[in-house]
């Protein structure tokens, strides 16, 4: 109801909000002080998420942040959960800060930076024709006599671009330092936009697939509201083989999954062996090697055919173990447990009382209670993280531009004005960042114009000649 | 001499040199009239820099990978960066005050690395599988360089705060071009005497000259010590900021290629972002009207603490992707 009445009001008095936006809201958003406060506020609230454990269970917060005594006198688990401090980076107030930051960034780019660039790239109206115009410069000087024609080549040697009109000139260098900050702001906007696109249209899925199995992406853990078009529908993936390479010391070297992408008819359209740091990409969906498990063990009892028993993960302290139970009698009245720690091939055999009887390796056999138990194979399963994030290209573009533009922003933009009038030469200049370096350069230029270092000039020209040779 | 023995000598020697350098800089600040002290201080820093470079080079040879795999190596890499940036800042500002603040910090880091860290943590150890990546080496080394640069910049801001304590000052350096303008009370006569060689070169100019000397010709107004310190601090932080940006992005891109997420709000990541935000706020505060003066320097000084929390403090929490068990 209220929105409706607001809408009517807005359409009727469109001019007023527009005026409000231009005169009040935009300048406020573009205000540097707001930007600084926002930057520091985001920094401050982000700290909360690094100090308080994120995404834990209710019990965790209840036991770590009790009501009596409350931490700092107020931080009980109730306060913590109400404020959303268990998931700081997804709370409405944190996202609101980010949105405000994005708006400030956008406003600042259009209100301050682009107009400033227009001013600095316009050169025609920048000539000074009055000597008093030079009085405002901290780095300003005047000389008796004709010096204009001597000053210009000096500045050219120092890579200044020079515009001259009669007896007056304007010179500048490092305009790239003015463009840099604008690109920085644009790239930050791109990164934020890319992040939002990713959150809205991306998804994450996880699949545990035994070696040899085929799967379609089904187990979606997290998805944005518009992620549905990214879900893979017309293709499946076959895990041809999953294996682990071990170092001689027994530590894991690398996990590998040999994957085939199959179309609806079961035809292979893509194939790749993935490992950590080397994912498979297909139609915008990326599959990462993320986890592993033991799926089954294949055994032979005496002269039986190969039988496959599924291995289940057991709750264990200090490591992951998998186990299964193998009957040794047809009526299941006796059997042994097989336990494995990894895919290196060693199995531990326990009897029904939980006593370790023997160990056996893959491809070997052992005599257990009068029966020969041969291990044909241990089948691992690969844990895949499956992800689509259509925002990544935008974010990467932002990253690339941000790296270049922050470097560009290091360059200092220096400007020098000169005027020859009434038998005197006036020169003045400023720079926006490197005051110390510019002062040094400017004083050198003055000395050279002064002629005190005429010998210096000659040396330079001779050096240039040497270099040309 | 074998490489391990060489390292043992070099790390203690760097500490000794830095300790002496610190004393030289402090004496130099207390008694500016003593000659040679500033040259000695610079030499000390340069020698320390070379010693640490040799130390790291020896470890690179010994272990066969870039020496940034444990706390000991990373502390020495940090000190190397600080001494390097010190030499840059001192050369630019031509002020011996730089060493007064950078030398004690460099000394303290080497003291901690060479003496407090147990031998087991000093020894070079094989790389954890997660660190076996060129991307990661690039990420870590750029991050460490940015920490060193930002620390030196922040230290200069602290020096600036000390020099200007109790004053209400308006600075001339800023990045919108509001700086660079003349203080009206300040006038300096550049062409003092009629027989200045510059004027003598020009026949015909002599007649005008008399009037010039009386009306005070326009001449440059030099930067004060406070201005210089502030500007060098700004320039050094201005260099550290892109390095920090590149370092964070390298980490983000690597994370995305390795496990599919360029940002996961891991504590170290978040603190790198906090550091980035604090220095971004500093850079913006410099161009804000009415804020030029001590306020941005206070932010930069706070940044010094933030960089340390980002570098070591997060690992004390012992959580997240970046905990390599340094302290646990």
GROMACS .gro file of C-alpha atoms in nm, chain A:
model
  469
    1UNK     CA    1   0.000   0.000   0.000
    2UNK     CA    2   0.263   0.246   0.098
    3UNK     CA    3   0.468   0.163  -0.207
    4UNK     CA    4   0.165   0.223  -0.428
    5UNK     CA    5   0.096   0.565  -0.281
    6UNK     CA    6   0.466   0.646  -0.311
    7UNK     CA    7   0.460   0.547  -0.675
    8UNK     CA    8   0.170   0.779  -0.746
    9UNK     CA    9   0.344   1.059  -0.565
   10UNK     CA   10   0.665   0.992  -0.758
   11UNK     CA   11   0.500   0.992  -1.099
   12UNK     CA   12   0.308   1.307  -1.014
   13UNK     CA   13   0.599   1.499  -0.874
   14UNK     CA   14   0.882   1.349  -1.075
   15UNK     CA   15   1.067   1.676  -1.088
   16UNK     CA   16   1.102   1.701  -0.711
   17UNK     CA   17   1.276   1.367  -0.651
   18UNK     CA   18   1.491   1.425  -0.958
   19UNK     CA   19   1.592   1.758  -0.814
   20UNK     CA   20   1.648   1.597  -0.478
   21UNK     CA   21   1.863   1.330  -0.641
   22UNK     CA   22   2.076   1.580  -0.831
   23UNK     CA   23   2.109   1.849  -0.567
   24UNK     CA   24   2.106   1.654  -0.244
   25UNK     CA   25   2.165   1.282  -0.281
   26UNK     CA   26   2.432   1.280  -0.553
   27UNK     CA   27   2.662   1.534  -0.389
   28UNK     CA   28   2.622   1.350  -0.059
   29UNK     CA   29   2.709   1.015  -0.219
   30UNK     CA   30   3.002   1.168  -0.403
   31UNK     CA   31   3.132   1.330  -0.085
   32UNK     CA   32   3.482   1.211  -0.010
   33UNK     CA   33   3.420   1.212   0.362
   34UNK     CA   34   3.137   0.962   0.313
   35UNK     CA   35   3.371   0.745   0.106
   36UNK     CA   36   3.634   0.750   0.379
   37UNK     CA   37   3.379   0.672   0.650
   38UNK     CA   38   3.243   0.384   0.438
   39UNK     CA   39   3.589   0.240   0.372
   40UNK     CA   40   3.670   0.247   0.741
   41UNK     CA   41   3.326   0.115   0.842
   42UNK     CA   42   3.357  -0.184   0.609
   43UNK     CA   43   3.706  -0.247   0.747
   44UNK     CA   44   3.577  -0.228   1.104
   45UNK     CA   45   3.280  -0.460   1.056
   46UNK     CA   46   3.492  -0.706   0.859
   47UNK     CA   47   3.712  -0.748   1.166
   48UNK     CA   48   3.413  -0.892   1.355
   49UNK     CA   49   3.398  -1.182   1.111
   50UNK     CA   50   3.766  -1.266   1.161
   51UNK     CA   51   3.742  -1.268   1.541
   52UNK     CA   52   3.411  -1.448   1.585
   53UNK     CA   53   3.394  -1.799   1.440
   54UNK     CA   54   3.171  -1.798   1.132
   55UNK     CA   55   2.906  -2.050   1.033
   56UNK     CA   56   2.916  -2.271   1.343
   57UNK     CA   57   2.627  -2.456   1.504
   58UNK     CA   58   2.389  -2.309   1.760
   59UNK     CA   59   2.545  -2.527   2.031
   60UNK     CA   60   2.887  -2.389   1.951
   61UNK     CA   61   2.778  -2.030   2.013
   62UNK     CA   62   2.578  -2.129   2.319
   63UNK     CA   63   2.880  -2.288   2.482
   64UNK     CA   64   3.136  -2.027   2.372
   65UNK     CA   65   2.929  -1.714   2.430
   66UNK     CA   66   2.728  -1.792   2.746
   67UNK     CA   67   2.480  -1.548   2.898
   68UNK     CA   68   2.661  -1.551   3.233
   69UNK     CA   69   2.916  -1.408   3.226
   70UNK     CA   70   2.863  -1.228   2.895
   71UNK     CA   71   3.176  -1.151   2.693
   72UNK     CA   72   3.262  -0.778   2.733
   73UNK     CA   73   2.941  -0.756   2.937
   74UNK     CA   74   2.707  -0.777   2.637
   75UNK     CA   75   2.815  -1.033   2.379
   76UNK     CA   76   2.595  -1.332   2.460
   77UNK     CA   77   2.505  -1.591   2.198
   78UNK     CA   78   2.159  -1.435   2.168
   79UNK     CA   79   2.301  -1.091   2.086
   80UNK     CA   80   2.552  -1.253   1.853
   81UNK     CA   81   2.291  -1.448   1.656
   82UNK     CA   82   2.041  -1.160   1.644
   83UNK     CA   83   2.305  -0.929   1.496
   84UNK     CA   84   2.404  -1.201   1.252
   85UNK     CA   85   2.763  -1.206   1.378
   86UNK     CA   86   2.777  -1.578   1.299
   87UNK     CA   87   2.765  -1.492   0.928
   88UNK     CA   88   2.886  -1.130   0.914
   89UNK     CA   89   2.952  -1.120   0.539
   90UNK     CA   90   2.596  -1.224   0.453
   91UNK     CA   91   2.404  -1.004   0.695
   92UNK     CA   92   2.170  -0.738   0.562
   93UNK     CA   93   2.371  -0.463   0.728
   94UNK     CA   94   2.701  -0.572   0.576
   95UNK     CA   95   2.546  -0.604   0.231
   96UNK     CA   96   2.377  -0.265   0.281
   97UNK     CA   97   2.720  -0.115   0.356
   98UNK     CA   98   2.857  -0.272   0.037
   99UNK     CA   99   2.565  -0.139  -0.167
  100UNK     CA  100   2.614   0.208  -0.019
  101UNK     CA  101   2.984   0.179  -0.099
  102UNK     CA  102   2.903   0.081  -0.458
  103UNK     CA  103   2.666   0.379  -0.493
  104UNK     CA  104   2.926   0.615  -0.352
  105UNK     CA  105   3.184   0.472  -0.592
  106UNK     CA  106   2.953   0.519  -0.891
  107UNK     CA  107   2.849   0.870  -0.788
  108UNK     CA  108   3.211   0.971  -0.729
  109UNK     CA  109   3.319   0.839  -1.069
  110UNK     CA  110   3.059   1.043  -1.256
  111UNK     CA  111   3.042   1.356  -1.041
  112UNK     CA  112   3.407   1.414  -0.962
  113UNK     CA  113   3.644   1.211  -1.171
  114UNK     CA  114   3.515   1.225  -1.526
  115UNK     CA  115   3.462   1.606  -1.515
  116UNK     CA  116   3.811   1.645  -1.368
  117UNK     CA  117   3.958   1.445  -1.654
  118UNK     CA  118   3.778   1.667  -1.907
  119UNK     CA  119   3.940   1.968  -1.743
  120UNK     CA  120   4.288   1.824  -1.741
  121UNK     CA  121   4.280   1.706  -2.101
  122UNK     CA  122   4.162   2.045  -2.229
  123UNK     CA  123   4.463   2.261  -2.307
  124UNK     CA  124   4.347   2.553  -2.517
  125UNK     CA  125   4.224   2.780  -2.241
  126UNK     CA  126   4.511   2.713  -2.007
  127UNK     CA  127   4.757   2.975  -2.124
  128UNK     CA  128   4.854   3.243  -1.876
  129UNK     CA  129   4.882   3.593  -2.014
  130UNK     CA  130   4.928   3.795  -1.693
  131UNK     CA  131   5.239   3.792  -1.478
  132UNK     CA  132   5.032   3.805  -1.158
  133UNK     CA  133   4.888   3.464  -1.244
  134UNK     CA  134   5.230   3.320  -1.152
  135UNK     CA  135   5.224   3.462  -0.801
  136UNK     CA  136   5.009   3.181  -0.667
  137UNK     CA  137   5.264   2.907  -0.739
  138UNK     CA  138   5.489   2.791  -0.459
  139UNK     CA  139   5.726   2.690  -0.736
  140UNK     CA  140   5.725   3.007  -0.940
  141UNK     CA  141   6.010   3.225  -1.062
  142UNK     CA  142   6.087   3.517  -1.288
  143UNK     CA  143   6.390   3.593  -1.500
  144UNK     CA  144   6.513   3.904  -1.669
  145UNK     CA  145   6.544   3.878  -2.044
  146UNK     CA  146   6.439   3.634  -2.314
  147UNK     CA  147   6.422   3.282  -2.173
  148UNK     CA  148   6.114   3.131  -2.334
  149UNK     CA  149   6.299   2.976  -2.627
  150UNK     CA  150   6.553   2.830  -2.394
  151UNK     CA  151   6.290   2.686  -2.156
  152UNK     CA  152   6.087   2.496  -2.414
  153UNK     CA  153   6.357   2.251  -2.533
  154UNK     CA  154   6.456   2.194  -2.170
  155UNK     CA  155   6.101   2.083  -2.093
  156UNK     CA  156   6.084   1.873  -2.409
  157UNK     CA  157   6.399   1.692  -2.295
  158UNK     CA  158   6.219   1.608  -1.976
  159UNK     CA  159   5.931   1.455  -2.170
  160UNK     CA  160   5.681   1.732  -2.117
  161UNK     CA  161   5.412   1.784  -2.380
  162UNK     CA  162   5.407   2.149  -2.470
  163UNK     CA  163   5.139   2.377  -2.613
  164UNK     CA  164   5.258   2.719  -2.720
  165UNK     CA  165   5.072   3.029  -2.824
  166UNK     CA  166   5.297   3.321  -2.903
  167UNK     CA  167   5.479   3.419  -2.587
  168UNK     CA  168   5.299   3.186  -2.353
  169UNK     CA  169   5.308   2.808  -2.310
  170UNK     CA  170   5.154   2.526  -2.111
  171UNK     CA  171   5.341   2.201  -2.053
  172UNK     CA  172   5.237   1.884  -1.879
  173UNK     CA  173   5.344   1.525  -1.827
  174UNK     CA  174   5.201   1.225  -1.648
  175UNK     CA  175   4.837   1.274  -1.748
  176UNK     CA  176   4.815   0.896  -1.703
  177UNK     CA  177   4.821   0.967  -1.329
  178UNK     CA  178   4.488   1.150  -1.374
  179UNK     CA  179   4.332   0.869  -1.575
  180UNK     CA  180   4.449   0.599  -1.330
  181UNK     CA  181   4.210   0.679  -1.042
  182UNK     CA  182   3.912   0.688  -1.278
  183UNK     CA  183   3.998   0.341  -1.409
  184UNK     CA  184   4.051   0.227  -1.047
  185UNK     CA  185   3.694   0.330  -0.967
  186UNK     CA  186   3.553   0.170  -1.281
  187UNK     CA  187   3.738  -0.156  -1.206
  188UNK     CA  188   3.609  -0.159  -0.848
  189UNK     CA  189   3.258  -0.120  -0.988
  190UNK     CA  190   3.322  -0.409  -1.229
  191UNK     CA  191   3.443  -0.632  -0.946
  192UNK     CA  192   3.137  -0.550  -0.735
  193UNK     CA  193   2.904  -0.608  -1.033
  194UNK     CA  194   3.081  -0.936  -1.113
  195UNK     CA  195   3.042  -1.043  -0.751
  196UNK     CA  196   2.669  -0.969  -0.758
  197UNK     CA  197   2.625  -1.150  -1.093
  198UNK     CA  198   2.806  -1.450  -0.950
  199UNK     CA  199   2.596  -1.454  -0.634
  200UNK     CA  200   2.273  -1.430  -0.835
  201UNK     CA  201   2.342  -1.668  -1.123
  202UNK     CA  202   2.610  -1.905  -0.997
  203UNK     CA  203   2.586  -2.238  -0.819
  204UNK     CA  204   2.805  -2.484  -0.629
  205UNK     CA  205   2.748  -2.858  -0.629
  206UNK     CA  206   2.936  -3.148  -0.476
  207UNK     CA  207   2.943  -3.507  -0.595
  208UNK     CA  208   3.119  -3.812  -0.454
  209UNK     CA  209   3.153  -4.059  -0.741
  210UNK     CA  210   3.316  -4.404  -0.733
  211UNK     CA  211   3.586  -4.477  -0.986
  212UNK     CA  212   3.406  -4.605  -1.298
  213UNK     CA  213   3.075  -4.438  -1.214
  214UNK     CA  214   2.873  -4.190  -1.420
  215UNK     CA  215   2.682  -3.897  -1.273
  216UNK     CA  216   2.475  -3.593  -1.357
  217UNK     CA  217   2.516  -3.281  -1.148
  218UNK     CA  218   2.234  -3.308  -0.892
  219UNK     CA  219   2.362  -3.234  -0.543
  220UNK     CA  220   2.350  -2.856  -0.551
  221UNK     CA  221   2.470  -2.706  -0.222
  222UNK     CA  222   2.435  -2.338  -0.296
  223UNK     CA  223   2.268  -2.155  -0.582
  224UNK     CA  224   2.167  -1.800  -0.663
  225UNK     CA  225   1.803  -1.714  -0.742
  226UNK     CA  226   1.871  -1.712  -1.119
  227UNK     CA  227   2.112  -2.003  -1.130
  228UNK     CA  228   1.880  -2.255  -1.300
  229UNK     CA  229   2.001  -2.193  -1.658
  230UNK     CA  230   2.356  -2.285  -1.553
  231UNK     CA  231   2.261  -2.632  -1.422
  232UNK     CA  232   2.399  -2.896  -1.659
  233UNK     CA  233   2.099  -3.073  -1.812
  234UNK     CA  234   2.206  -3.237  -2.135
  235UNK     CA  235   2.535  -3.387  -2.030
  236UNK     CA  236   2.676  -3.627  -1.776
  237UNK     CA  237   3.024  -3.707  -1.652
  238UNK     CA  238   3.192  -4.045  -1.630
  239UNK     CA  239   3.476  -4.097  -1.385
  240UNK     CA  240   3.698  -4.332  -1.587
  241UNK     CA  241   3.941  -4.371  -1.304
  242UNK     CA  242   4.032  -4.211  -0.975
  243UNK     CA  243   4.370  -4.262  -0.814
  244UNK     CA  244   4.614  -4.112  -0.568
  245UNK     CA  245   4.990  -4.081  -0.614
  246UNK     CA  246   5.183  -4.128  -0.293
  247UNK     CA  247   5.531  -4.008  -0.206
  248UNK     CA  248   5.782  -4.273  -0.091
  249UNK     CA  249   5.726  -4.142   0.264
  250UNK     CA  250   5.358  -4.238   0.244
  251UNK     CA  251   5.230  -3.880   0.218
  252UNK     CA  252   4.986  -3.790  -0.056
  253UNK     CA  253   5.150  -3.636  -0.360
  254UNK     CA  254   4.848  -3.568  -0.577
  255UNK     CA  255   4.489  -3.680  -0.648
  256UNK     CA  256   4.384  -3.755  -1.005
  257UNK     CA  257   4.044  -3.808  -1.169
  258UNK     CA  258   4.021  -3.912  -1.532
  259UNK     CA  259   3.689  -3.758  -1.641
  260UNK     CA  260   3.485  -3.790  -1.961
  261UNK     CA  261   3.199  -3.559  -2.049
  262UNK     CA  262   2.917  -3.758  -2.215
  263UNK     CA  263   2.629  -3.616  -2.417
  264UNK     CA  264   2.270  -3.746  -2.405
  265UNK     CA  265   2.358  -4.042  -2.630
  266UNK     CA  266   2.648  -4.141  -2.409
  267UNK     CA  267   2.906  -4.020  -2.662
  268UNK     CA  268   3.226  -3.874  -2.523
  269UNK     CA  269   3.255  -3.503  -2.606
  270UNK     CA  270   3.541  -3.404  -2.378
  271UNK     CA  271   3.801  -3.579  -2.166
  272UNK     CA  272   4.059  -3.465  -1.916
  273UNK     CA  273   4.255  -3.590  -1.618
  274UNK     CA  274   4.208  -3.336  -1.343
  275UNK     CA  275   4.399  -3.278  -1.022
  276UNK     CA  276   4.420  -3.008  -0.757
  277UNK     CA  277   4.510  -2.682  -0.939
  278UNK     CA  278   4.395  -2.829  -1.273
  279UNK     CA  279   4.013  -2.840  -1.315
  280UNK     CA  280   3.798  -2.947  -1.612
  281UNK     CA  281   3.582  -2.682  -1.776
  282UNK     CA  282   3.280  -2.764  -1.987
  283UNK     CA  283   3.004  -2.527  -2.099
  284UNK     CA  284   3.074  -2.273  -1.826
  285UNK     CA  285   3.081  -2.538  -1.553
  286UNK     CA  286   3.410  -2.616  -1.380
  287UNK     CA  287   3.493  -2.935  -1.194
  288UNK     CA  288   3.760  -2.924  -0.926
  289UNK     CA  289   3.931  -3.213  -0.750
  290UNK     CA  290   3.823  -3.142  -0.394
  291UNK     CA  291   3.787  -3.459  -0.189
  292UNK     CA  292   3.814  -3.834  -0.201
  293UNK     CA  293   3.680  -4.142  -0.032
  294UNK     CA  294   3.698  -4.520  -0.050
  295UNK     CA  295   3.392  -4.662  -0.216
  296UNK     CA  296   3.425  -5.040  -0.220
  297UNK     CA  297   3.658  -5.336  -0.192
  298UNK     CA  298   3.662  -5.631  -0.434
  299UNK     CA  299   3.741  -5.965  -0.274
  300UNK     CA  300   3.763  -6.331  -0.368
  301UNK     CA  301   3.687  -6.599  -0.105
  302UNK     CA  302   3.858  -6.928  -0.192
  303UNK     CA  303   3.755  -6.981  -0.554
  304UNK     CA  304   3.446  -6.760  -0.560
  305UNK     CA  305   3.394  -6.502  -0.829
  306UNK     CA  306   3.505  -6.144  -0.745
  307UNK     CA  307   3.255  -5.990  -0.506
  308UNK     CA  308   3.227  -5.620  -0.434
  309UNK     CA  309   3.155  -5.492  -0.083
  310UNK     CA  310   3.080  -5.122  -0.025
  311UNK     CA  311   3.310  -4.948   0.220
  312UNK     CA  312   3.157  -4.704   0.468
  313UNK     CA  313   3.335  -4.416   0.633
  314UNK     CA  314   3.379  -4.475   1.004
  315UNK     CA  315   3.381  -4.212   1.273
  316UNK     CA  316   3.737  -4.199   1.391
  317UNK     CA  317   3.945  -3.959   1.589
  318UNK     CA  318   4.265  -3.848   1.421
  319UNK     CA  319   4.217  -3.940   1.060
  320UNK     CA  320   3.972  -4.089   0.818
  321UNK     CA  321   3.910  -4.463   0.795
  322UNK     CA  322   3.674  -4.678   0.594
  323UNK     CA  323   3.544  -5.024   0.676
  324UNK     CA  324   3.327  -5.310   0.560
  325UNK     CA  325   3.217  -5.650   0.691
  326UNK     CA  326   3.274  -5.966   0.491
  327UNK     CA  327   3.081  -6.286   0.578
  328UNK     CA  328   3.290  -6.600   0.585
  329UNK     CA  329   2.996  -6.842   0.620
  330UNK     CA  330   2.692  -6.861   0.391
  331UNK     CA  331   2.455  -6.813   0.688
  332UNK     CA  332   2.645  -6.492   0.789
  333UNK     CA  333   2.716  -6.633   1.135
  334UNK     CA  334   3.085  -6.548   1.110
  335UNK     CA  335   3.286  -6.290   0.925
  336UNK     CA  336   3.567  -6.035   0.941
  337UNK     CA  337   3.589  -5.659   0.920
  338UNK     CA  338   3.816  -5.499   0.663
  339UNK     CA  339   3.947  -5.154   0.747
  340UNK     CA  340   4.142  -4.919   0.520
  341UNK     CA  341   4.308  -4.586   0.580
  342UNK     CA  342   4.391  -4.489   0.226
  343UNK     CA  343   4.422  -4.617  -0.129
  344UNK     CA  344   4.779  -4.741  -0.090
  345UNK     CA  345   4.645  -5.096  -0.074
  346UNK     CA  346   4.689  -5.203   0.286
  347UNK     CA  347   4.381  -5.351   0.460
  348UNK     CA  348   4.351  -5.443   0.826
  349UNK     CA  349   4.143  -5.750   0.915
  350UNK     CA  350   3.952  -5.761   1.243
  351UNK     CA  351   3.747  -6.050   1.377
  352UNK     CA  352   3.397  -6.020   1.526
  353UNK     CA  353   3.545  -5.946   1.869
  354UNK     CA  354   3.726  -5.645   1.729
  355UNK     CA  355   4.071  -5.806   1.750
  356UNK     CA  356   4.327  -5.742   1.476
  357UNK     CA  357   4.397  -6.077   1.313
  358UNK     CA  358   4.593  -5.998   1.005
  359UNK     CA  359   4.675  -5.749   0.733
  360UNK     CA  360   4.656  -5.793   0.360
  361UNK     CA  361   4.767  -5.594   0.054
  362UNK     CA  362   4.586  -5.533  -0.270
  363UNK     CA  363   4.651  -5.822  -0.513
  364UNK     CA  364   4.757  -6.056  -0.231
  365UNK     CA  365   4.574  -6.319  -0.035
  366UNK     CA  366   4.566  -6.419   0.330
  367UNK     CA  367   4.433  -6.719   0.516
  368UNK     CA  368   4.156  -6.621   0.759
  369UNK     CA  369   3.977  -6.887   0.961
  370UNK     CA  370   4.052  -7.150   0.702
  371UNK     CA  371   3.937  -6.941   0.409
  372UNK     CA  372   4.165  -6.773   0.155
  373UNK     CA  373   4.071  -6.409   0.130
  374UNK     CA  374   4.216  -6.238  -0.179
  375UNK     CA  375   4.187  -5.866  -0.238
  376UNK     CA  376   4.129  -5.795  -0.608
  377UNK     CA  377   4.101  -5.420  -0.584
  378UNK     CA  378   4.018  -5.123  -0.363
  379UNK     CA  379   3.792  -4.877  -0.542
  380UNK     CA  380   3.822  -4.513  -0.454
  381UNK     CA  381   3.570  -4.241  -0.522
  382UNK     CA  382   3.650  -3.890  -0.621
  383UNK     CA  383   3.502  -3.588  -0.448
  384UNK     CA  384   3.429  -3.320  -0.704
  385UNK     CA  385   3.340  -2.960  -0.644
  386UNK     CA  386   3.129  -2.842  -0.936
  387UNK     CA  387   3.084  -2.476  -0.992
  388UNK     CA  388   2.950  -2.223  -1.235
  389UNK     CA  389   3.011  -1.853  -1.183
  390UNK     CA  390   2.908  -1.638  -1.481
  391UNK     CA  391   3.043  -1.335  -1.290
  392UNK     CA  392   3.407  -1.447  -1.314
  393UNK     CA  393   3.486  -1.288  -1.654
  394UNK     CA  394   3.357  -0.953  -1.525
  395UNK     CA  395   3.553  -0.989  -1.200
  396UNK     CA  396   3.869  -1.085  -1.391
  397UNK     CA  397   3.830  -0.785  -1.619
  398UNK     CA  398   3.799  -0.572  -1.306
  399UNK     CA  399   4.106  -0.740  -1.155
  400UNK     CA  400   4.315  -0.678  -1.466
  401UNK     CA  401   4.213  -0.315  -1.494
  402UNK     CA  402   4.259  -0.261  -1.120
  403UNK     CA  403   4.617  -0.390  -1.126
  404UNK     CA  404   4.710  -0.165  -1.419
  405UNK     CA  405   4.523   0.140  -1.295
  406UNK     CA  406   4.658   0.136  -0.937
  407UNK     CA  407   5.006   0.137  -1.093
  408UNK     CA  408   4.903   0.421  -1.328
  409UNK     CA  409   4.781   0.616  -1.026
  410UNK     CA  410   5.134   0.623  -0.889
  411UNK     CA  411   5.241   0.858  -1.167
  412UNK     CA  412   5.239   1.223  -1.068
  413UNK     CA  413   5.078   1.474  -1.304
  414UNK     CA  414   5.307   1.775  -1.342
  415UNK     CA  415   5.211   2.100  -1.512
  416UNK     CA  416   5.429   2.399  -1.599
  417UNK     CA  417   5.321   2.737  -1.731
  418UNK     CA  418   5.547   2.997  -1.889
  419UNK     CA  419   5.507   3.356  -2.008
  420UNK     CA  420   5.744   3.602  -2.172
  421UNK     CA  421   5.620   3.952  -2.109
  422UNK     CA  422   5.771   4.300  -2.076
  423UNK     CA  423   6.127   4.177  -2.089
  424UNK     CA  424   6.070   3.917  -1.818
  425UNK     CA  425   6.013   3.546  -1.829
  426UNK     CA  426   5.771   3.399  -1.576
  427UNK     CA  427   5.753   3.029  -1.500
  428UNK     CA  428   5.545   2.835  -1.249
  429UNK     CA  429   5.437   2.478  -1.198
  430UNK     CA  430   5.281   2.221  -0.973
  431UNK     CA  431   5.228   1.851  -0.947
  432UNK     CA  432   4.964   1.644  -0.772
  433UNK     CA  433   5.162   1.369  -0.602
  434UNK     CA  434   5.541   1.374  -0.612
  435UNK     CA  435   5.598   1.717  -0.454
  436UNK     CA  436   5.953   1.638  -0.350
  437UNK     CA  437   6.063   1.495  -0.683
  438UNK     CA  438   5.892   1.777  -0.874
  439UNK     CA  439   6.056   2.043  -0.659
  440UNK     CA  440   6.393   1.891  -0.743
  441UNK     CA  441   6.312   1.877  -1.112
  442UNK     CA  442   6.175   2.230  -1.116
  443UNK     CA  443   6.479   2.376  -0.944
  444UNK     CA  444   6.704   2.198  -1.194
  445UNK     CA  445   6.500   2.347  -1.477
  446UNK     CA  446   6.531   2.693  -1.320
  447UNK     CA  447   6.908   2.652  -1.293
  448UNK     CA  448   6.928   2.549  -1.655
  449UNK     CA  449   6.710   2.837  -1.770
  450UNK     CA  450   6.917   3.067  -1.555
  451UNK     CA  451   7.220   2.974  -1.760
  452UNK     CA  452   7.419   2.908  -1.446
  453UNK     CA  453   7.442   2.555  -1.571
  454UNK     CA  454   7.496   2.642  -1.935
  455UNK     CA  455   7.799   2.419  -1.913
  456UNK     CA  456   7.560   2.151  -1.790
  457UNK     CA  457   7.347   2.192  -2.099
  458UNK     CA  458   7.649   2.153  -2.321
  459UNK     CA  459   7.743   1.834  -2.139
  460UNK     CA  460   7.395   1.699  -2.198
  461UNK     CA  461   7.406   1.768  -2.570
  462UNK     CA  462   7.747   1.609  -2.598
  463UNK     CA  463   7.619   1.306  -2.413
  464UNK     CA  464   7.327   1.283  -2.652
  465UNK     CA  465   7.570   1.292  -2.941
  466UNK     CA  466   7.774   1.013  -2.787
  467UNK     CA  467   7.460   0.807  -2.742
  468UNK     CA  468   7.355   0.867  -3.102
  469UNK     CA  469   7.687   0.744  -3.223
   0.00000   0.00000   0.00000
